[in-house]
Coordinates of C-alpha atoms and ligand atoms in Angstrom, one line a residue:
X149 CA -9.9 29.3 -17.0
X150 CA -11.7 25.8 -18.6
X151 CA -10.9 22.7 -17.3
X152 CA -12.5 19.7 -19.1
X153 CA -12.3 16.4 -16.8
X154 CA -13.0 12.8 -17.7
X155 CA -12.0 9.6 -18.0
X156 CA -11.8 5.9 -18.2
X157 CA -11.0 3.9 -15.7
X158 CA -10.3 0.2 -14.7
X159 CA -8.5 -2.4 -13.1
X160 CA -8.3 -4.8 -15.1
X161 CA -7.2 -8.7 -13.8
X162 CA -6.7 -10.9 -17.0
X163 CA -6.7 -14.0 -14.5
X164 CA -10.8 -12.9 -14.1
X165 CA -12.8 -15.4 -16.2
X166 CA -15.2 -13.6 -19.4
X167 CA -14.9 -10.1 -20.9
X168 CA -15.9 -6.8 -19.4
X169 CA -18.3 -5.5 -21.9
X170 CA -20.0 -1.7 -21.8
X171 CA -23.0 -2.8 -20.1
X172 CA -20.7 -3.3 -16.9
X173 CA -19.7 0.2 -16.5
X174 CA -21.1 2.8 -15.0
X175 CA -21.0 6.2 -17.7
X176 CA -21.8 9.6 -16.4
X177 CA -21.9 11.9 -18.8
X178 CA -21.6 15.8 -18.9
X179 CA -23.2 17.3 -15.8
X180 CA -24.0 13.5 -14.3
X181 CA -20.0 14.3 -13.4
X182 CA -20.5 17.4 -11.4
X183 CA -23.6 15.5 -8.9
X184 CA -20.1 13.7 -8.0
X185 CA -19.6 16.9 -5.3
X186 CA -18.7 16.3 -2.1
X187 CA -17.8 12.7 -2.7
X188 CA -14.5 11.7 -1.3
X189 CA -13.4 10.1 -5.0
X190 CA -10.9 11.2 -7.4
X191 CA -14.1 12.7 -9.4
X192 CA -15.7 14.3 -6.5
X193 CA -12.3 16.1 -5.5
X194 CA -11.9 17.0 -9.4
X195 CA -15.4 18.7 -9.2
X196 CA -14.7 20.3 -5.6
X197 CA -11.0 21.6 -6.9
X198 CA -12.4 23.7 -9.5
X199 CA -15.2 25.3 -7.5
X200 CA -12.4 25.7 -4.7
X201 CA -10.4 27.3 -7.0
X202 CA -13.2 29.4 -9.2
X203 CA -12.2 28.1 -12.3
X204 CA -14.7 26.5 -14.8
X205 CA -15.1 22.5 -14.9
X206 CA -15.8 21.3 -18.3
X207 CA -17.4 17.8 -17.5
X208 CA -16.6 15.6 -20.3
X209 CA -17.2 11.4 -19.8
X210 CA -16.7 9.1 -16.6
X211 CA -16.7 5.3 -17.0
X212 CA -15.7 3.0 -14.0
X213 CA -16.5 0.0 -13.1
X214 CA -15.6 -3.0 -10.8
X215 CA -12.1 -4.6 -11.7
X216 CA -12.8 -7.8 -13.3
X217 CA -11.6 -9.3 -16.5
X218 CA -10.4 -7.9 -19.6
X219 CA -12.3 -5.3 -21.3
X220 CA -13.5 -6.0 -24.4
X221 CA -12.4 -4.1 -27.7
X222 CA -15.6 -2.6 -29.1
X223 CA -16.4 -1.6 -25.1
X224 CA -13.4 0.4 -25.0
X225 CA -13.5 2.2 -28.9
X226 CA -17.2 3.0 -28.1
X227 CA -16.0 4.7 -24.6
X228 CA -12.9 6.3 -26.4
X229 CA -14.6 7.4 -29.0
X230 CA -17.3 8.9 -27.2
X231 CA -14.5 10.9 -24.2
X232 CA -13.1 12.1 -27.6
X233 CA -15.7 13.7 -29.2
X234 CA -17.1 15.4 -26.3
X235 CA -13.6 17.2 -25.5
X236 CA -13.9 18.3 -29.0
X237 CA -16.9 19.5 -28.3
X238 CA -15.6 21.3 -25.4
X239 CA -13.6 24.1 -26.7
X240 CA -11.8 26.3 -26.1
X241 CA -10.5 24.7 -23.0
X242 CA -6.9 25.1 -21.1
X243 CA -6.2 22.3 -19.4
X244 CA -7.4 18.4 -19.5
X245 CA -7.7 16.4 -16.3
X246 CA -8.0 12.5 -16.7
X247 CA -9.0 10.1 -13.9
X248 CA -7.4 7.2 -15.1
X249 CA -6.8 3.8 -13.2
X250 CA -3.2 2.5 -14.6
X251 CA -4.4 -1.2 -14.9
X252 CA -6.3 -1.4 -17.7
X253 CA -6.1 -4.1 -20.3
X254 CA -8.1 -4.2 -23.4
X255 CA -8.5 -7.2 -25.6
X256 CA -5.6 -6.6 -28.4
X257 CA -4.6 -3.4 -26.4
X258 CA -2.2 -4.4 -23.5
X259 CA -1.6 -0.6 -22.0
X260 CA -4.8 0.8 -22.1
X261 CA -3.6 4.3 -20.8
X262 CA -1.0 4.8 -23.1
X263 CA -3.7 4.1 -26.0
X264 CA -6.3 6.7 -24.9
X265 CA -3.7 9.3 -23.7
X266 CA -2.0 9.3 -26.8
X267 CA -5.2 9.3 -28.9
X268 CA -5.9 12.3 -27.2
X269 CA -2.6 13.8 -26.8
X270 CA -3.1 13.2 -30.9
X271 CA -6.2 14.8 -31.2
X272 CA -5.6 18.1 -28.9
X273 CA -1.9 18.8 -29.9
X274 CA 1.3 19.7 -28.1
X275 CA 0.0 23.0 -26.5
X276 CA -2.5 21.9 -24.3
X277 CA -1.6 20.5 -20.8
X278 CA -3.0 17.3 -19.9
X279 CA -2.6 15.8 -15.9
X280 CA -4.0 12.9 -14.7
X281 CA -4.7 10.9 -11.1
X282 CA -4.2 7.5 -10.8
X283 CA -4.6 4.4 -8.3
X284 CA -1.8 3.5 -7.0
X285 CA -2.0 -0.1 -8.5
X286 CA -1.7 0.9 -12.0
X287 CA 1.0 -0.3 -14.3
X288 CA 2.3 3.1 -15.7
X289 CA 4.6 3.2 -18.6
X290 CA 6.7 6.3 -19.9
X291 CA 5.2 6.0 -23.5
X292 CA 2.0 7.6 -21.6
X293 CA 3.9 9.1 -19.7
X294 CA 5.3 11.2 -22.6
X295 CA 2.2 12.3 -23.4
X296 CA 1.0 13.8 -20.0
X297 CA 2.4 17.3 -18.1
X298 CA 1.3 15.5 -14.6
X299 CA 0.9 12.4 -12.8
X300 CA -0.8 12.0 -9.5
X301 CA -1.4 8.5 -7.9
X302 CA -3.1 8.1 -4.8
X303 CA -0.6 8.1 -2.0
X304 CA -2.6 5.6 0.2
X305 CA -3.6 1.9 0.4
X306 CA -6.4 2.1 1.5
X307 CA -6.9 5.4 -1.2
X308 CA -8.3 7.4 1.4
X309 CA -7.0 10.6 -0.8
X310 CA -7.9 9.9 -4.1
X311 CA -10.2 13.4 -3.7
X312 CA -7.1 15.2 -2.5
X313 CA -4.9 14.4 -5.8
X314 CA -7.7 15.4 -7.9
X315 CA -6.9 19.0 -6.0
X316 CA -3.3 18.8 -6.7
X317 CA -3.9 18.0 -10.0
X318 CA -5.9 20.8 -11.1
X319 CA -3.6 23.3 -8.8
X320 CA -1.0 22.5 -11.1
X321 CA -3.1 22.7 -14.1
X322 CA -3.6 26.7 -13.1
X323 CA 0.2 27.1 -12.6
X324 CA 1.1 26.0 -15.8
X325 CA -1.5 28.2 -17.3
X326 CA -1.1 31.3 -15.2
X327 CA 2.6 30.6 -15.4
X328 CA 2.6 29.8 -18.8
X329 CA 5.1 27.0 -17.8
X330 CA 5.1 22.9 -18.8
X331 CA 5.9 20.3 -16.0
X332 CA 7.3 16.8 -17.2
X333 CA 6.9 13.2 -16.1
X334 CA 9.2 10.6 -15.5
X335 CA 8.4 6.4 -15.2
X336 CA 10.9 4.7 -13.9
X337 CA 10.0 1.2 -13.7
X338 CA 11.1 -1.2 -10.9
X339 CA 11.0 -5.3 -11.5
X340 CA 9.1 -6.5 -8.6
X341 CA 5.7 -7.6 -8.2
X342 CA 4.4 -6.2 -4.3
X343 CA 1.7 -8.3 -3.4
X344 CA -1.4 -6.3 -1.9
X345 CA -0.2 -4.0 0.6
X346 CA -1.1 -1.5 2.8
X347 CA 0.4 1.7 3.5
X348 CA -1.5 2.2 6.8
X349 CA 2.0 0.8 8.4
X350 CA 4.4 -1.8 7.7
X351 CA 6.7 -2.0 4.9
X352 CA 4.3 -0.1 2.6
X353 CA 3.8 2.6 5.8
X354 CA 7.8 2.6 5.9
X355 CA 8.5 2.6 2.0
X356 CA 5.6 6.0 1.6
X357 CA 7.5 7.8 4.3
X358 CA 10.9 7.8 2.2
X359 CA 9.0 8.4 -1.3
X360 CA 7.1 11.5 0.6
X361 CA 10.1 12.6 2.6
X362 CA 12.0 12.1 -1.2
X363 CA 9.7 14.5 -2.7
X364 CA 9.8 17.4 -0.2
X365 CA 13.6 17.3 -0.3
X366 CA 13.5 17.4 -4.1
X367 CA 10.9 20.0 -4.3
X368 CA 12.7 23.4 -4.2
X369 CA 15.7 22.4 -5.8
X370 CA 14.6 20.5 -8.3
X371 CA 11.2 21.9 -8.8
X372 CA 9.7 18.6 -8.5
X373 CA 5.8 18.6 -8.1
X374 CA 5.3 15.3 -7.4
X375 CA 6.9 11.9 -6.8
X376 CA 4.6 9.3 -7.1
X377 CA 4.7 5.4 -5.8
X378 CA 2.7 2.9 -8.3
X379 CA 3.1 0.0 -6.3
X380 CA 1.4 -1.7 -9.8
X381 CA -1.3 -4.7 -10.2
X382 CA 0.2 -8.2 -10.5
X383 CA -3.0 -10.1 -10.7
X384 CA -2.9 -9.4 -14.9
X385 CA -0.3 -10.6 -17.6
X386 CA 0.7 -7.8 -19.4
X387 CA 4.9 -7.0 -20.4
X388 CA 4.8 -4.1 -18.3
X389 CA 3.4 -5.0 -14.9
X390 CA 6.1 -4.4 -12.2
X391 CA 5.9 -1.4 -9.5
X392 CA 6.6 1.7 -10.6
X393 CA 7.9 5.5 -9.6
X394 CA 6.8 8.7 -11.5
X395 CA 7.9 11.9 -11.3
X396 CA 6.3 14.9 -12.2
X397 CA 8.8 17.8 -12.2
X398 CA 9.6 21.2 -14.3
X399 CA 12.7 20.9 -14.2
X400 CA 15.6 18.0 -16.9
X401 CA 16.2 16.0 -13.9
X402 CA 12.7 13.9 -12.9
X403 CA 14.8 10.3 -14.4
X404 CA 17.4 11.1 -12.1
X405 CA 15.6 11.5 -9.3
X406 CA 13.0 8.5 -9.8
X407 CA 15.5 6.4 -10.3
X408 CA 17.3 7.5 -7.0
X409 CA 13.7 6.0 -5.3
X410 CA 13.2 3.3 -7.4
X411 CA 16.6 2.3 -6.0
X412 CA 15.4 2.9 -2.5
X413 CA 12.1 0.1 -3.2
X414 CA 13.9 -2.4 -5.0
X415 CA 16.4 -2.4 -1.6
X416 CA 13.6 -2.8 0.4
X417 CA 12.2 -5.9 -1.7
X418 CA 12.4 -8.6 1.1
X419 CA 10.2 -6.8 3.2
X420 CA 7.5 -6.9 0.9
X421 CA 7.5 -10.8 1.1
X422 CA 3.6 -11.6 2.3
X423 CA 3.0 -14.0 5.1
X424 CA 0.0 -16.1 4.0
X425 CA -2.4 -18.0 6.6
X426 CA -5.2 -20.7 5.5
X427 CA -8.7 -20.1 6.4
X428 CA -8.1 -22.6 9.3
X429 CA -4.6 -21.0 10.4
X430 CA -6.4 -18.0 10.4
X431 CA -9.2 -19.0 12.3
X432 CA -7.0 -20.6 14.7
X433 CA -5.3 -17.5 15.3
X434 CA -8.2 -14.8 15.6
X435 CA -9.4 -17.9 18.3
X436 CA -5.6 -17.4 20.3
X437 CA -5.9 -13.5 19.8
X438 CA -9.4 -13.7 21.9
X439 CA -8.2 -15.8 24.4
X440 CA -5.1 -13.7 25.4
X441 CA -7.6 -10.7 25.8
X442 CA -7.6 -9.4 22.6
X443 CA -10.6 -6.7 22.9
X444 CA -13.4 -8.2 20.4
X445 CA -14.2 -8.3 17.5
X446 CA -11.0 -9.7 15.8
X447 CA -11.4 -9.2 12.1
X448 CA -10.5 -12.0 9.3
X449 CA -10.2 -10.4 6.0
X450 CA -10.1 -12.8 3.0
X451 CA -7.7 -11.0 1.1
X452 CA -7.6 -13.6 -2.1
X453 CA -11.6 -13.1 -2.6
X454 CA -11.2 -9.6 -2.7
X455 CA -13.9 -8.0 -5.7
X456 CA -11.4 -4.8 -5.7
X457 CA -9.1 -7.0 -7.0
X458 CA -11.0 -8.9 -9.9
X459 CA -12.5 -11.6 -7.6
X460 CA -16.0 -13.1 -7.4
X461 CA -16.7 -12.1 -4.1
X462 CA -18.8 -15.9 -3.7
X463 CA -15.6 -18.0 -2.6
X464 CA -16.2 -20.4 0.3
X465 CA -12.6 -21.0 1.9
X466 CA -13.0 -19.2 5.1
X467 CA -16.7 -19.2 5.5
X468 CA -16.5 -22.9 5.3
X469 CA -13.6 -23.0 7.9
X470 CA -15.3 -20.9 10.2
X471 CA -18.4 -23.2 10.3
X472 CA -15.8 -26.6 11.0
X473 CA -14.3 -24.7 13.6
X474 CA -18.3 -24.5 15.1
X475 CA -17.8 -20.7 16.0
X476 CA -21.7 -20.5 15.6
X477 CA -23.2 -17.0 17.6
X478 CA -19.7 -15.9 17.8
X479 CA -18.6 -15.0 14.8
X480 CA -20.7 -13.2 11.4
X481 CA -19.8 -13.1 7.9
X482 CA -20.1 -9.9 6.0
X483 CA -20.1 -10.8 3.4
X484 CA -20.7 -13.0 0.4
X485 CA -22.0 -12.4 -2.9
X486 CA -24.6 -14.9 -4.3
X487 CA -27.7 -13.1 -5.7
X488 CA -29.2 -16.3 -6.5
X489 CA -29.5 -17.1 -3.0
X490 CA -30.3 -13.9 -2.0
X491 CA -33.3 -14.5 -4.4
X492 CA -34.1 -17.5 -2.8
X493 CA -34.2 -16.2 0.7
X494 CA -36.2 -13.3 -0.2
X495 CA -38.8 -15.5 -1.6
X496 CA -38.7 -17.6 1.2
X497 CA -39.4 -14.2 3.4
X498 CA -38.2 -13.1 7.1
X499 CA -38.7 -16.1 9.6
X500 CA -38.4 -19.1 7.3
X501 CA -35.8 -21.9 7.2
X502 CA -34.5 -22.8 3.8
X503 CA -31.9 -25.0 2.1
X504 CA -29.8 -22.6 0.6
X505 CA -26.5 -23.6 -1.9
X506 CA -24.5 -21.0 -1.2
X507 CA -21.1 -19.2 -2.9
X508 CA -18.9 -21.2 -5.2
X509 CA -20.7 -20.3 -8.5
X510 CA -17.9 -18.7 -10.4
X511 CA -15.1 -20.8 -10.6
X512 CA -13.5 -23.8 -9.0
X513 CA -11.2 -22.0 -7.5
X514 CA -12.6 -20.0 -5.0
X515 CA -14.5 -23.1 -3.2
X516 CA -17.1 -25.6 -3.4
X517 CA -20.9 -24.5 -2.9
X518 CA -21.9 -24.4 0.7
X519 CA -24.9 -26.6 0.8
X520 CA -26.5 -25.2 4.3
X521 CA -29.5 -25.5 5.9
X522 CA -30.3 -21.5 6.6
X523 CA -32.8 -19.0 8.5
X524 CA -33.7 -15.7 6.9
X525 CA -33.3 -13.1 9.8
X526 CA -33.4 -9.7 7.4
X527 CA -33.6 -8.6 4.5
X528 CA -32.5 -5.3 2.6
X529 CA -32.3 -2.9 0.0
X530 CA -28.7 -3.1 -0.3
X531 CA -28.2 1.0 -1.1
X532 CA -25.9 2.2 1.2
X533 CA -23.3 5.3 1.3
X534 CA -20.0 5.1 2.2
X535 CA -18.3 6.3 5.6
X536 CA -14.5 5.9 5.2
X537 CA -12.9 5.6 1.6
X538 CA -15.3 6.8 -1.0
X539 CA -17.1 8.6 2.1
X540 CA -20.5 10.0 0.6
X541 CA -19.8 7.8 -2.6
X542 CA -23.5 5.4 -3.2
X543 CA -22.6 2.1 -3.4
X544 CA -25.5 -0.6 -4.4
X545 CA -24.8 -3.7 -3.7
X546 CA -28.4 -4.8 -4.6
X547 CA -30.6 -6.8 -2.7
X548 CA -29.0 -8.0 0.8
X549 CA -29.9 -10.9 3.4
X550 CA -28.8 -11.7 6.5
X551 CA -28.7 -15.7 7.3
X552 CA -28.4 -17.6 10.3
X553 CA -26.1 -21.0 9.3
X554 CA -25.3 -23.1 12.1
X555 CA -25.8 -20.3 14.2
X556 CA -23.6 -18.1 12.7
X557 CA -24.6 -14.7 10.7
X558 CA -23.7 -14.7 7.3
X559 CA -24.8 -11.8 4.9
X560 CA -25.8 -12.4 1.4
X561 CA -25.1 -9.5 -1.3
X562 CA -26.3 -9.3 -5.0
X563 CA -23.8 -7.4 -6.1
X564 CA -20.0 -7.6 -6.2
X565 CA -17.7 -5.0 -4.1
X566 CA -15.7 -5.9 -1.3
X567 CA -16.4 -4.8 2.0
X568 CA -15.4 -1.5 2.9
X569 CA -17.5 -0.2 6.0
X570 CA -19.9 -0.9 8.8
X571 CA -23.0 0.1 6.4
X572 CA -23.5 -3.7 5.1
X573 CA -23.6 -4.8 8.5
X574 CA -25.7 -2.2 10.2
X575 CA -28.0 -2.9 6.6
X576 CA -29.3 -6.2 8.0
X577 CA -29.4 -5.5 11.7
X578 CA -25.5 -6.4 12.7
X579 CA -23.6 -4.3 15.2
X580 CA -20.2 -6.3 14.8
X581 CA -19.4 -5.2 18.4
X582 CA -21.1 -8.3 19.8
X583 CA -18.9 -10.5 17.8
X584 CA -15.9 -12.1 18.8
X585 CA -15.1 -12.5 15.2
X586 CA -16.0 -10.7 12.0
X587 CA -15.2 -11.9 8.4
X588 CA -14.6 -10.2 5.3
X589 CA -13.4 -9.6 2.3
X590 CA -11.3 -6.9 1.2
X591 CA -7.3 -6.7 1.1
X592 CA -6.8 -3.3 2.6
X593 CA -9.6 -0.9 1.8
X594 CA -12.0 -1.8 4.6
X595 CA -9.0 -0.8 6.8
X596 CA -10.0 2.4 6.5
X597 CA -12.6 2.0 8.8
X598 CA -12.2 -1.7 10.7
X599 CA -8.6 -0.2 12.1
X600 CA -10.8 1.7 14.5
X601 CA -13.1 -1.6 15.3
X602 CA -11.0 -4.1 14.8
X603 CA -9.3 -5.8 18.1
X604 CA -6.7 -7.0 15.9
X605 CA -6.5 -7.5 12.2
X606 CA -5.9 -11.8 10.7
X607 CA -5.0 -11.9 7.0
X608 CA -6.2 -15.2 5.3
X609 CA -5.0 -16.1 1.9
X610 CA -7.4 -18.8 0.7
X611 CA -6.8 -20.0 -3.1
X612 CA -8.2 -17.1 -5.0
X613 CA -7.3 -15.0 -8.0
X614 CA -6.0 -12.4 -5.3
X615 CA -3.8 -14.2 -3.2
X616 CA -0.5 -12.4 -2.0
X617 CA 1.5 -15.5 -3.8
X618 CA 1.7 -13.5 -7.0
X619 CA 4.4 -16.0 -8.3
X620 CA 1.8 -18.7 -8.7
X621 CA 0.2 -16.7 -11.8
X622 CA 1.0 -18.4 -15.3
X623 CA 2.9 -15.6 -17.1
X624 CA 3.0 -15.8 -21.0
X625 CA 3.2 -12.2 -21.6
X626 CA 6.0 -10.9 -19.4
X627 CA 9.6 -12.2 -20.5
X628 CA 11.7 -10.3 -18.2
X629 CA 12.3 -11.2 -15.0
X630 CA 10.5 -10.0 -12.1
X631 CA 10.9 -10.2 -8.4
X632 CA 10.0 -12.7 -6.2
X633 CA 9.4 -15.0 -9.4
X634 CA 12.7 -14.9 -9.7
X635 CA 14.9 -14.4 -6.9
X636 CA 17.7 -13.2 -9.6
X637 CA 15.7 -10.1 -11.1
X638 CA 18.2 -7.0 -11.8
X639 CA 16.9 -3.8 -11.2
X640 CA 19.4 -0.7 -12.9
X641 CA 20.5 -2.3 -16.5
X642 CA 18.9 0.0 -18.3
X643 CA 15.6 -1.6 -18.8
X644 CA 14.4 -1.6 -15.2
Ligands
ZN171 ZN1 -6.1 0.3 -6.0

């Protein structure tokens, strides 16, 4: 059996200032895909499944990149164009696996998904089965889902198994074609906007639990494969953004029973309502935590900076708030992206004092530039691999420094991600152990790892274009109404 696998894939936040053109991705290309082994990614489990399983991988095109603003149109024909070609190329295959995103937005195209599917779905015909994972913040629709035999999102927030739907996917690839058997999916689309949210407990812990429990009660009588939770993206302005539920099932009834747990989110909608801190209420709080003996370090992620989420990655809200509150040796910052200070302080070398202007670069709303008098303390490579999501994924976040600002540690990156792990830390010398308070930002990926460090966890939600108050967003393209924008949404007429 020949499985070809590829894929485009972003996130795409329209909010994000300038396009993202095809010097922005990262393309592998034919057997650049299969290097991708061992790699705890949706691509590395794809890989993995179909040695696992002894069938053949058929590597087609991989494009990914950073979320960030909308992709532009030429970007997106070349990539398209170019997945296309080499699955034509590729046959006589039996089963396509896509590794899609669900957020992406190309300029003129609004559902980037349903465009590519269907272009391929065009180009391969009926017969051939086509699955595909997803991130769980992608804004599914049913006209792509029409075109597809299987839909796997990640389960998790953080997506600590993305690698493990890639298996599931291709399993059920091989069961339709030893089987000779076609699975169906089902969107069912629920009008709420959830801001960021993990599933690592809480309301999005408590609402997985029912969709998984949902799924193993459906699965023998209904013969349902999969019930999927898309919790969707709000940060972009597209008709169809909203949460979603898919189904992937062989047998007529995968509406039916989508619905049944769509009706189960939209119940739980209040519980989904974010609390949101300032950098100062935050800082005030991680401060209290300490003082009633909460073990160090307590951890401040800056959820609204976040990079996964379209971000810059160079706001200045909480650093800034952490320096007024004069935490000094007791606290680091990991981290910041500037490169252009990074330059600086690399020219300056290990040892020197410098004035450095730091963050703020990208817009107004993520905070002024930090003017700062700063020490150079270390300096780095930035090429790290990952330990907890991704784990064994590189991640380059170019040249790194660590700086010492009013006695506090704050690291410099080139490159834009969020923070993940303890690998940017331990880059420039940091054991975040000897903190009493450790910054970053990320909304719920570097959970993955911090849960296990972290004393206690403080959320701040500093103006950014990833805050948790999604209803501040200017919507021009969405004219139905959506949960908690309006507190009189309907869910059930029909429509969704
Ligand atoms: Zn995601």
């Amino acid at each position: 059996m020949r499985i070809a696998i590829g894929g485009i894939e972003h996130e795409t936040n329209t909010y994000a200032q300038g396009y993202t053109e095809i010097g922005d991705f990262m393309i592998r290309r034919g057997a650049q895909l299969l290097r991708t082994s061992g790699q705890e990614s949706n691509l590395g489990g794809a890989v993995d499944a179909c040695v696992a399983r002894d069938v053949t991988a058929v590597p087609l095109l991989h494009a990914w990149t950073q979320p960030s603003g909308t992709i532009a149109r030429q970007a997106y024909e070349t990539m398209a164009e170019e997945l296309l070609d080499r699955l034509a190329d590729a046959a006589p295959i039996d089963g396509l696996l896509l590794l899609l995103h669900g957020a992406g937005v190309v300029d003129g195209l609004e559902d980037m998904e349903a465009d590519l599917v269907m272009r391929i779905r065009r180009a391969v015909g009926e017969e051939l089965p086509i699955v595909a994972t997803f991130d769980l913040h992608g804004n599914v629709t049913q006209a792509m889902a029409d075109a597809l035999q299987g839909i796997f999102a990640c389960h998790h927030y953080p997506h600590v198994d993305l690698h493990e739907r890639s298996h599931e996917a291709v399993d059920l690839l091989i069961d339709m074609y030893e089987n000779n058997r076609r699975s169906r999916c089902s969107v069912v689309d629920v009008p709420m906007l959830i801001p960021t949210t993990t599933t690592f407990g809480g309301p999005g812990g408590a609402m997985l639990q029912r969709v998984l429990e949902s799924e193993a009660a459906e699965r023998d009588a209904a013969q349902v494969v999969d019930v999927s939770w898309f919790h969707g993206f709000p940060y972009t302005d597209v008709p169809h953004v909203g949460s979603m539920i898919a189904v992937t099932t062989y047998g007529d009834d995968g509406e039916q029973i989508a619905r049944r747990v769509a009706e189960t989110l939209w119940a739980a909608r209040d519980s989904f309502r974010p609390e949101s801190l300032s950098a100062e209420e935050a800082v005030t709080q991680a401060l209290a935590l300490r003082e009633a003996g909460t073990p160090a370090p307590i951890v401040i992620n800056e959820t609204s900076d976040n990079c996964g989420g379209g971000s810059p990655g160079d706001g200045t809200h909480l650093l800034r708030a952490m320096l007024d509150a004069g935490l000094g040796a007791r606290a680091v910052f990991g981290f910041v992206v500037d490169p252009q200070t990074v330059a600086d302080a690399i020219a300056a070398g290990v040892g020197a004092s410098l004035d450095v202007t730091l963050g703020g670069r990208t817009d107004d709303l993520h905070g002024a530039p930090l003017a700062a008098r700063a020490d150079v303390r270390a300096i780095s490579d930035g090429r790290l691999v990952m330990t907890h999501m991704f784990r064994g994924t590189p991640l380059n976040l170019g040249p790194m420094v660590r700086l010492t600002i009013e006695g506090m540690d704050v690291i410099v990156a080139s490159r834009r991600s969020q923070t993940f792990d303890l690998e940017p830390f331990l880059a420039v010398g940091v054991d975040v152990a000897r903190y009493d308070v450790v910054a970053l930002k990320s909304s719920n990926h570097f959970r993955a790892c911090f849960k296990d460090v972290a004393g206690a966890i403080v959320t701040a939600d500093t103006p950014g274009l990833c805050t948790l108050q999604v209803e501040v967003f200017e919507r021009q393209r969405t004219a139905r109404r959506l949960w908690p924008l309006h507190e009189d949404a309907v869910f059930g007429d029909g429509k969704g």
